[in-house]
Coordinates of C-alpha atoms in Angstrom, one line a residue:
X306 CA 0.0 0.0 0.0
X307 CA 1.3 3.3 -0.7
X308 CA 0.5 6.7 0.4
X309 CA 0.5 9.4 -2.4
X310 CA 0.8 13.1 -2.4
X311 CA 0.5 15.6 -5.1
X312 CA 2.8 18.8 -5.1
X313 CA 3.0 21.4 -7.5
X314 CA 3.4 24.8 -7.8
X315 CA 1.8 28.3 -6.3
X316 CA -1.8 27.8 -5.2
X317 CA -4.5 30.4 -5.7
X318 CA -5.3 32.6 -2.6
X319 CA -7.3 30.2 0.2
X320 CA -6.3 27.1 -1.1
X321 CA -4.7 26.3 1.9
X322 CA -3.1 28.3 5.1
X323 CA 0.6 29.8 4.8
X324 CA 1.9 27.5 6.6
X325 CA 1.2 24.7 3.7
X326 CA 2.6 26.7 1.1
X327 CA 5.9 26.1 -0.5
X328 CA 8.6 28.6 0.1
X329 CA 10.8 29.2 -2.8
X330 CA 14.5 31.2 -2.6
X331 CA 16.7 31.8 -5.5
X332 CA 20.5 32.0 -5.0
X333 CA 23.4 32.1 -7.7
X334 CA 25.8 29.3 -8.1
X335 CA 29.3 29.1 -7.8
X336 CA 29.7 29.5 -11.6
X337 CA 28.3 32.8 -11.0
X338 CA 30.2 34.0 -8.5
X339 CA 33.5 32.9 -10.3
X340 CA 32.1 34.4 -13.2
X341 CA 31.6 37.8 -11.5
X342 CA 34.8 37.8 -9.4
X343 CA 36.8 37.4 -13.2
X344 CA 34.5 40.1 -14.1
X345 CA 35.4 42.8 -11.3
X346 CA 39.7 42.0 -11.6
X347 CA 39.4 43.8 -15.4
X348 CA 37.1 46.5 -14.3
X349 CA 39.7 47.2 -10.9
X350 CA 42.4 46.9 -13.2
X351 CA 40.8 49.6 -16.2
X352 CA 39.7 52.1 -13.3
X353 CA 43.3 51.8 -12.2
X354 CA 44.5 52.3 -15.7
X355 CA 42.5 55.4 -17.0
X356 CA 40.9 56.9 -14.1
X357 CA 38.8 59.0 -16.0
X358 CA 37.4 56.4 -17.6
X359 CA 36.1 54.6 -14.2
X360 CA 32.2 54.4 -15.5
X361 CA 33.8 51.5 -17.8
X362 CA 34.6 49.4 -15.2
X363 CA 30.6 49.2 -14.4
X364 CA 29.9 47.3 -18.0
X365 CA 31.4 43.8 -16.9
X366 CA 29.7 43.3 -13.7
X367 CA 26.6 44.5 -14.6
X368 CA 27.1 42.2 -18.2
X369 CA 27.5 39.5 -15.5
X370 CA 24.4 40.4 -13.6
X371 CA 22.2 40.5 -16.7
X372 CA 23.2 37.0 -17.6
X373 CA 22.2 35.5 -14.2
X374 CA 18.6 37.7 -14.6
X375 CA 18.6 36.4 -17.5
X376 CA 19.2 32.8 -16.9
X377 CA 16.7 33.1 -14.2
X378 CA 14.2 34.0 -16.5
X379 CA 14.9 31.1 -19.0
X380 CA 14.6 28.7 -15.9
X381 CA 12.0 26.3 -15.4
X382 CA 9.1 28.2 -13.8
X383 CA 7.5 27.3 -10.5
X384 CA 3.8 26.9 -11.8
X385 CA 5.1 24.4 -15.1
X386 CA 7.0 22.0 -12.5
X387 CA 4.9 19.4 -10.6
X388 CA 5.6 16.7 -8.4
X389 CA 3.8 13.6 -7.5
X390 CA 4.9 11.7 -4.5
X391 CA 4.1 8.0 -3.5
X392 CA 5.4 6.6 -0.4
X393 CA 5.1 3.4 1.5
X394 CA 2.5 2.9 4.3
X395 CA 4.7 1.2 6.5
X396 CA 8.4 -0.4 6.8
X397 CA 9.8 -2.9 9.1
X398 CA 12.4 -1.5 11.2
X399 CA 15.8 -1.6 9.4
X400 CA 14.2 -2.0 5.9
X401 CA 14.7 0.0 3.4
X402 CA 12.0 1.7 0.9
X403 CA 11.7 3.7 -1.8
X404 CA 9.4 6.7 -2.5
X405 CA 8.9 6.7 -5.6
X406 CA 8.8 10.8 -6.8
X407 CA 7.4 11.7 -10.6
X408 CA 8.5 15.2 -11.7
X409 CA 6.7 16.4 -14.6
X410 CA 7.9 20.0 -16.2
X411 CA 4.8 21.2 -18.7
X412 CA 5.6 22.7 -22.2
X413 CA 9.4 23.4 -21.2
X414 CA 10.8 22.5 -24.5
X415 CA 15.0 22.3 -22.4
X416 CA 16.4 19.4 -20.0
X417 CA 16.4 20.4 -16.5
X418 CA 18.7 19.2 -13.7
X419 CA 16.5 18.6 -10.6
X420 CA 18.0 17.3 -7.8
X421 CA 15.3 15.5 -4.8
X422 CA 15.7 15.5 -0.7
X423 CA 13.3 14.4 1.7
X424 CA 13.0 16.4 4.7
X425 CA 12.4 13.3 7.7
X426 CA 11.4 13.4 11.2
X427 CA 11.8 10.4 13.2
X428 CA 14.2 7.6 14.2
X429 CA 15.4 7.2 10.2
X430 CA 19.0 7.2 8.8
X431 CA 20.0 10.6 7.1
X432 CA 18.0 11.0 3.9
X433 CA 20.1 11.1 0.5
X434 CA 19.8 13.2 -2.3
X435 CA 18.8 11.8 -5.7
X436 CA 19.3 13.8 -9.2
X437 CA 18.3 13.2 -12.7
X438 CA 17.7 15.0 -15.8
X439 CA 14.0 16.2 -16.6
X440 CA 13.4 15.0 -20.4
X441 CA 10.8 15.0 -22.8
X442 CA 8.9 16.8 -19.5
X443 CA 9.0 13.3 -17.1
X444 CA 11.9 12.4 -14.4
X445 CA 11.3 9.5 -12.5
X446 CA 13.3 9.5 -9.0
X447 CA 13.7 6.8 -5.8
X448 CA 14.4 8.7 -2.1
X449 CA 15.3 5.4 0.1
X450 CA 13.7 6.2 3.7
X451 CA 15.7 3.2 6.3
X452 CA 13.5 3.8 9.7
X453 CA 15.6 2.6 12.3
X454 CA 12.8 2.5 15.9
X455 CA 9.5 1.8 15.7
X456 CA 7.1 4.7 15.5
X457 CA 6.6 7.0 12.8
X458 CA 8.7 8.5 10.6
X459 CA 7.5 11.8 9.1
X460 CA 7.8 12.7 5.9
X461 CA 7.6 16.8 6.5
X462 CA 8.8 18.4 3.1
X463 CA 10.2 17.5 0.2
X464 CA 12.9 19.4 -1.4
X465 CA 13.7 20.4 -5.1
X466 CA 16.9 22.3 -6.4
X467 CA 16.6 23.3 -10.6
X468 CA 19.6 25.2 -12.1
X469 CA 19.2 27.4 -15.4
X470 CA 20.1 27.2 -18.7
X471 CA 23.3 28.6 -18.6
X472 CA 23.8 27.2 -14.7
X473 CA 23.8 30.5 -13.2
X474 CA 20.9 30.3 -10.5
X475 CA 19.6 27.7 -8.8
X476 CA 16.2 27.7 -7.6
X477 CA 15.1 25.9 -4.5
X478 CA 11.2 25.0 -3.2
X479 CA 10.4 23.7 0.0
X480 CA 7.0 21.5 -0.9
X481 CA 5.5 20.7 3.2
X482 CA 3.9 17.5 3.3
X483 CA 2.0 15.5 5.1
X484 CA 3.0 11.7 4.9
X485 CA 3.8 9.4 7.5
X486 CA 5.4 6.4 7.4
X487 CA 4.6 3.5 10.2
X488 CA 7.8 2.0 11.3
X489 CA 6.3 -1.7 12.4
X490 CA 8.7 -4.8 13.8
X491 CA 10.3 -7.0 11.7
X492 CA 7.7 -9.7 10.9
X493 CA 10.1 -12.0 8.5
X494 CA 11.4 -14.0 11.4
X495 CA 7.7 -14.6 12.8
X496 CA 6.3 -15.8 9.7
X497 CA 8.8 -18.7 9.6
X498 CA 8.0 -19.6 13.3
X499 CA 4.4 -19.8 12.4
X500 CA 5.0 -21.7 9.5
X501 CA 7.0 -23.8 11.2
X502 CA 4.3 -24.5 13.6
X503 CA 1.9 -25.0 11.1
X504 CA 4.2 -27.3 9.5
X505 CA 1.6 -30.2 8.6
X506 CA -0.5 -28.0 6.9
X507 CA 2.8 -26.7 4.9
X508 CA 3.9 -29.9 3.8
X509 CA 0.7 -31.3 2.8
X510 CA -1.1 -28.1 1.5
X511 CA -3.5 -26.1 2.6
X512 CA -6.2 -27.8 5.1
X513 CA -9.0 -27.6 7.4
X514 CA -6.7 -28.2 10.9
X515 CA -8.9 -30.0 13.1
X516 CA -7.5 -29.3 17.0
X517 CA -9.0 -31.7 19.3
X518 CA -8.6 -31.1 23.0
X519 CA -10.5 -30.5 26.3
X520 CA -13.2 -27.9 24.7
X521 CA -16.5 -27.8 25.5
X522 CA -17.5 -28.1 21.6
X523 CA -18.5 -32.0 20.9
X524 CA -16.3 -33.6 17.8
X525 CA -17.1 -37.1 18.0
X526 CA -17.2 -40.6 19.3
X527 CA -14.2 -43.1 19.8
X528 CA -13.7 -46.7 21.6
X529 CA -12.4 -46.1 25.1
X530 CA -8.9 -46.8 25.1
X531 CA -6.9 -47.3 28.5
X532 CA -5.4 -44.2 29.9
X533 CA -8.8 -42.3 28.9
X534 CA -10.2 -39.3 31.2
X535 CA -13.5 -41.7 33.2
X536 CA -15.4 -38.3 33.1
X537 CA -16.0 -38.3 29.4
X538 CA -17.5 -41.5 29.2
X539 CA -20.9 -41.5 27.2
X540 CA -22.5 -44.6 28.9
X541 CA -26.3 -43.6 27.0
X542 CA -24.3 -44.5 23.9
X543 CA -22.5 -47.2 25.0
X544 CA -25.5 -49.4 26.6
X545 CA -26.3 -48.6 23.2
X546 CA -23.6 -49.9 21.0
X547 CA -22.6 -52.4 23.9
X548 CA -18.6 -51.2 23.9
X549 CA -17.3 -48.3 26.2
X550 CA -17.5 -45.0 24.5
X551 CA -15.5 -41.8 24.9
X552 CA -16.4 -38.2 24.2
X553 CA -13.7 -35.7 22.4
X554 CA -14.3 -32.5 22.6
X555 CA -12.7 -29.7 19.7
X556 CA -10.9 -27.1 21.1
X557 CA -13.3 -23.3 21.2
X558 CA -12.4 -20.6 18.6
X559 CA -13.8 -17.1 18.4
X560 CA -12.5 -16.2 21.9
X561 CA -10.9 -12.6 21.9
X562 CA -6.9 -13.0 22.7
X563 CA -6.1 -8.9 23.8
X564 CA -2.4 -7.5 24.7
X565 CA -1.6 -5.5 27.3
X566 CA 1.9 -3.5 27.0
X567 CA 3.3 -1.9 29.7
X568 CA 5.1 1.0 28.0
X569 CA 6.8 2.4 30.8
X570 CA 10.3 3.5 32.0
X571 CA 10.9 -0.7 33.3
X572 CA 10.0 -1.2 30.1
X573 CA 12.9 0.5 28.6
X574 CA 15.4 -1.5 29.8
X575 CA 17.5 -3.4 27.5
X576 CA 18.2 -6.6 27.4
X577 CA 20.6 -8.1 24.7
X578 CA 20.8 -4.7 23.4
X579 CA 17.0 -4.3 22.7
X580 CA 14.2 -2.6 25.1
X581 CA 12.2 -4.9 27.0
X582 CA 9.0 -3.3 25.4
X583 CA 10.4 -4.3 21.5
X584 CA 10.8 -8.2 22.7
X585 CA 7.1 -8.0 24.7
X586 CA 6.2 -6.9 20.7
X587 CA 7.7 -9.6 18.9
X588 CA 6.1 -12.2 21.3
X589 CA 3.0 -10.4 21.2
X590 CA 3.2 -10.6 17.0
X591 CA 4.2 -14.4 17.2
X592 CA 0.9 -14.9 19.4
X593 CA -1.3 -12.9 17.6
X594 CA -0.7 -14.0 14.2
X595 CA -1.1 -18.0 15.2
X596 CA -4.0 -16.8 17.3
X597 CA -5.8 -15.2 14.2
X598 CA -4.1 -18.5 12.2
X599 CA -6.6 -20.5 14.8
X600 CA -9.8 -18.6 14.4
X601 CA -9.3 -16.5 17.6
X602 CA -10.0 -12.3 17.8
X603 CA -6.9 -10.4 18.9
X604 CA -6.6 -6.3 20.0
X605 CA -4.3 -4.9 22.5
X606 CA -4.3 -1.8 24.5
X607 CA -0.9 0.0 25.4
X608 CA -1.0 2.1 28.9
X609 CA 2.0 3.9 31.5
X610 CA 1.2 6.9 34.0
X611 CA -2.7 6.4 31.8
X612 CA -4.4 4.4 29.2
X613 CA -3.3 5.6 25.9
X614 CA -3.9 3.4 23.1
X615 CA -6.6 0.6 22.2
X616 CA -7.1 -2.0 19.3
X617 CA -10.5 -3.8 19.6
X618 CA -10.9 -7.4 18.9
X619 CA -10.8 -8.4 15.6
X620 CA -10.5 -11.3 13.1
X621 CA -9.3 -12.2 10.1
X622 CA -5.7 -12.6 8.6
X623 CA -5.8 -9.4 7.1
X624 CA -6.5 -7.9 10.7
X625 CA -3.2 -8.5 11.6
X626 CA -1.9 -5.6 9.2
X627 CA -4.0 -3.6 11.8
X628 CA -2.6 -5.0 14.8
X629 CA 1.1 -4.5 13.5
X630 CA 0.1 -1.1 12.9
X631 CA -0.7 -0.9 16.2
X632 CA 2.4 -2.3 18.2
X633 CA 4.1 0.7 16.0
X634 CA 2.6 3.1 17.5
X635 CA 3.4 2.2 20.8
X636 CA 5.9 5.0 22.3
X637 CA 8.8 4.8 24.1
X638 CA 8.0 6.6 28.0
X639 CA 9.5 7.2 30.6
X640 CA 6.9 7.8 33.0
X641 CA 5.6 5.5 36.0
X642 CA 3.7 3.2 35.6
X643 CA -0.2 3.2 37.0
X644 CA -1.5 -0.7 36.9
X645 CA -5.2 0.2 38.8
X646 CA -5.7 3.0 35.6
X647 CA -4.5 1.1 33.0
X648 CA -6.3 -2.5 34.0
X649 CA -9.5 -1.2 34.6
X650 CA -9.9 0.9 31.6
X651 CA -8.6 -2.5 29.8
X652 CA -11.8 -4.3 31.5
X653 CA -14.3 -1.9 31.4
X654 CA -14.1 -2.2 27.5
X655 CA -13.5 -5.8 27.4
X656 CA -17.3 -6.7 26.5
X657 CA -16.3 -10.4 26.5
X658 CA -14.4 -12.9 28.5
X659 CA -11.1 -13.4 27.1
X660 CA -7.6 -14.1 26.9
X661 CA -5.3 -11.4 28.7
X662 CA -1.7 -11.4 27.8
X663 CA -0.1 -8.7 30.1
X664 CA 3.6 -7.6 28.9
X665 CA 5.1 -5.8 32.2
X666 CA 8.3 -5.4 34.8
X667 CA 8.0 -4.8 38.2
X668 CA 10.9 -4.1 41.0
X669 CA 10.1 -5.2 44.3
X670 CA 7.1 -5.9 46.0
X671 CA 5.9 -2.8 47.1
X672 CA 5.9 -1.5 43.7
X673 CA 3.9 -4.7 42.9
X674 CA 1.1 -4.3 45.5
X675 CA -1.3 -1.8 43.2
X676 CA -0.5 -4.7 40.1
X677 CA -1.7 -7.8 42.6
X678 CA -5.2 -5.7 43.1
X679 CA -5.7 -5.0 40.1
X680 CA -4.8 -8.5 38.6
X681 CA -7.0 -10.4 41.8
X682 CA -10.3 -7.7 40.0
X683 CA -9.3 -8.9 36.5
X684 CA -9.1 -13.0 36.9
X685 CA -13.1 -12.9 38.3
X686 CA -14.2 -12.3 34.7
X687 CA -11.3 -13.2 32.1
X688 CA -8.1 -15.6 32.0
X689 CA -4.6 -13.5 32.9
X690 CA -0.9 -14.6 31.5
X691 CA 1.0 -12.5 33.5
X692 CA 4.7 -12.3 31.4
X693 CA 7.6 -10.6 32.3
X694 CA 11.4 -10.8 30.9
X695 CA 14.2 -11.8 33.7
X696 CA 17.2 -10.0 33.7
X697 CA 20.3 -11.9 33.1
X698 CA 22.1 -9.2 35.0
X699 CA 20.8 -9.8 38.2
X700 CA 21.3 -13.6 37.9
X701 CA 25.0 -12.7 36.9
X702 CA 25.7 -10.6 40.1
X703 CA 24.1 -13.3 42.6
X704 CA 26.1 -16.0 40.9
X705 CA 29.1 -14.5 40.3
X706 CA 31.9 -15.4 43.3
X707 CA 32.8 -12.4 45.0
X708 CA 36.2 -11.2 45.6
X709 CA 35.8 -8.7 47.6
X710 CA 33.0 -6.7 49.4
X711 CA 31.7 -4.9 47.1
X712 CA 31.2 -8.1 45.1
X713 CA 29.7 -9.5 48.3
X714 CA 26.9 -6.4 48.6
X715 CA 26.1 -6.8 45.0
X716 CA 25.2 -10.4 45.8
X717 CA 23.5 -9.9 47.8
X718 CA 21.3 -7.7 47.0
X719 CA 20.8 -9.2 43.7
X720 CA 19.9 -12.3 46.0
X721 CA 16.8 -9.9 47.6
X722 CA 15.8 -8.7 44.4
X723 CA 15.2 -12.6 43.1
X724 CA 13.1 -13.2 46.4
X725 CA 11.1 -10.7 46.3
X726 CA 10.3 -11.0 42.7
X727 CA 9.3 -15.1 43.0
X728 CA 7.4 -13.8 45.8
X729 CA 5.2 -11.4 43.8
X730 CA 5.1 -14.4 41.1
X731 CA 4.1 -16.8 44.0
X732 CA 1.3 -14.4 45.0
X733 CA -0.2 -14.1 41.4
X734 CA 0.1 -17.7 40.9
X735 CA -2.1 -18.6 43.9
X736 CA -4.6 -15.6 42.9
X737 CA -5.3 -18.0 39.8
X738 CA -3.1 -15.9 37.2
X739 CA -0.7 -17.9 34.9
X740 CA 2.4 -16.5 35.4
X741 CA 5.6 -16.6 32.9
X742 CA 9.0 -15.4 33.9
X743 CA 11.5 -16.2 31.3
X744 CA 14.5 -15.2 29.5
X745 CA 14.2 -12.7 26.9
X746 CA 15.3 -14.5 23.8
X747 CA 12.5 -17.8 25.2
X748 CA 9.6 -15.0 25.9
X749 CA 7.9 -16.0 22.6
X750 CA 7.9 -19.8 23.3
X751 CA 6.5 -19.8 26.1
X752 CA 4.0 -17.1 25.7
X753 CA 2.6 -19.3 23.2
X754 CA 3.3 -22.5 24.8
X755 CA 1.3 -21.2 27.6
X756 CA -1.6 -20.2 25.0
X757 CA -2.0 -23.5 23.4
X758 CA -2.0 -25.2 27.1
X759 CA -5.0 -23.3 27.7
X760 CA -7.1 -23.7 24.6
X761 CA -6.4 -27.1 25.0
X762 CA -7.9 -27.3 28.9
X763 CA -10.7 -24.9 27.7
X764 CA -10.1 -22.5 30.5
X765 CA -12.0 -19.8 28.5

């Protein structure tokens, strides 16, 4: 998908407000001013020569300054040149794309040398230039934009430098725009892990996947078999058929599967060189897109010092364009955190009971007091995965072997910080909250290991 914008020239009075005008400045090129400073050497050295003859000197400057109103005049005017931009929607972080830039110079018989910049705001590598010639009235141009965070990366202005005829002006216009581009995570790596999953339907094309488990949706009838479950015995239909018969049961689709990120200052710690937040994101895309894969809804909700962002439930494959749009526009704060707003605006518009995958960090347990309350409200109506990322740090300091004191301190405090935390996990765990506290790099695993274990129970 690509976003398009179409520039050109002055516009009448009211089009639009100043602000969204271009601004155009002329300035002379360095032809010109070595032209003019050969120019003013004879006319010093005739004034010197025959002083009464000083008015001579005048001719050769002002000869120079004709030719560069003059080649001003032959340039390319402003209302004959148009420019239509097209730029992608959205980019995976450390990709590269091209906006693609059509210049078009109407009933200007001469080739033109136009040279392109985009002017970018955002977390993007430093824009470069790209020239061509304008024949036959068309130039087609590429401006790479590399984004380099998530977010969005601006496109505010595009630039355009012309030169005259004879090269002694160049005129410059500063077009504003208004494009955005959505910098998303990079999805290649997921696609192969859910295609790895799926891997029987991959090798044997595409199928209905039938996932039997302990739903509450009936699928059929098979011979008992020993090591069967007694409670799903159908004895009606066994009298019947004079053999012992066994319910199974297909695991429940359509249940809504919703993401909560904690987007605040814990969140920003890195871990292997990335913020906690961006590996929450690619677990959270792993999830969602086998989740959709399986018939489920999925939306997320992103929340710090207050409740900021919101995706409702959908479905559908191509919903997860949406929800990838989404985990881009998740920003970076460094605020505190405020678990009793943020989880009960997240279940006040839950309309349903569903699947809550919270992404968070705590420090201690006092910190972790307001997050216990408002987890103990949440479990009455919907199922909790409480997830957060260890720090291989703190493992590091309490298992290193100290050498001195300082080493010893370090220890031990590291050692109170690992208490304390398994005691907040303890806590949620007893509450009835499925808690997961794993490496970074095994986050994604698990999160949807632990998915999978409870569609298959039917816990929701």
């Amino acid at each position: 998908m690509l976003k398009k914008l179409r520039t050109r020239g002055p516009k009448g009075a009211g089009d639009s407000p100043r602000a969204d005008r271009p601004s155009r400045t002329l300035r002379p090129t360095r032809r010109a001013a070595l032209l003019f400073g050969l120019a003013v050497l004879p006319a010093l050295a005739l004034t010197t020569a025959f002083p009464d003859f000083w008015y001579l000197s005048l001719y050769l400057p002002c000869l120079v300054l004709a030719l560069l109103f003059a080649d001003a005049v032959m340039a390319l005017p402003d209302n004959r040149l148009h420019a239509d931009l097209r730029a992608p929607a959205r980019l995976a972080v450390g990709e590269t794309g091209e906006a693609r830039l059509v210049i078009s110079a109407e009933s200007y018989p001469r080739p033109v040398r136009i040279e392109a910049l985009l002017e970018q705001v955002g977390e993007a590598d430093q824009p470069e230039p790209a020239a061509g010639m304008v024949r036959e009235g068309k130039l087609e141009l590429r401006l790479a934009v590399t984004p380099r965070r998530r977010g969005r990366v601006r496109l505010a202005a595009l630039w355009l430098r012309r030169t005259g005829p004879l090269g002694f002006v160049s005129l410059r216009r500063r077009q504003p725009l208004d494009l955005a581009i959505d910098a998303v995570p990079d999805v290649h790596g997921i696609h192969e892990t859910a295609l790895r999953f799926f891997a029987d339907d991959a090798v044997y094309g595409l199928k209905s996947q039938r996932m039997r488990g302990e739903g509450t949706e009936f699928e059929t009838l098979c011979e008992y078999m020993p090591g069967m479950d007694h409670r799903f015995m159908d004895w009606k239909r066994s009298a019947r058929h004079r053999k012992l018969l066994c319910r199974e049961f297909r695991r429940e689709r359509n249940h809504p599967v919703v993401f909560g990120f904690d987007t605040g200052h814990l969140m920003l710690e890195s871990i292997n060189g990335v913020p906690r937040l961006d590996h929450a994101i690619r677990a959270g895309l792993l999830l969602g897109w086998i989740s959709l894969h399986s018939g489920d809804l999925i939306g997320g909700c992103g929340f710090a010092a207050r409740f900021r962002n919101f995706l409702k439930p959908g479905r559908g494959m191509p919903y997860f364009a949406q929800f990838q749009r989404f985990t881009a526009g998740l920003e970076y704060r460094t605020e505190e955190t405020n678990f009793t707003l943020g989880l009960a605006e997240l279940e006040a518009r839950l309309q349903r009971r569903s699947l809550v995958v919270l992404f968070t960090e705590f420090v201690d347990t006092i910190s972790a007091e307001l997050l216990l309350e408002s987890l103990q409200r949440m479990i009455r109506r919907h199922v909790v995965v409480f997830v957060t990322m260890r720090d291989p740090l703190t493992a590091r300091l309490r298992d290193a072997e100290p050498k001195d004191f300082t080493d010893a301190a370090q220890a031990v405090i590291a050692d109170g910080f690992l208490r304390e935390r398994s005691i907040v996990l303890e806590r949620s765990a007893r509450l009835g909250v499925h808690c997961l506290d794993v490496p970074a790099e095994e986050v994604s695993g698990a999160v949807l290991n632990k998915y999978l274990m409870i569609k298959q129970r039917g816990l929701l």
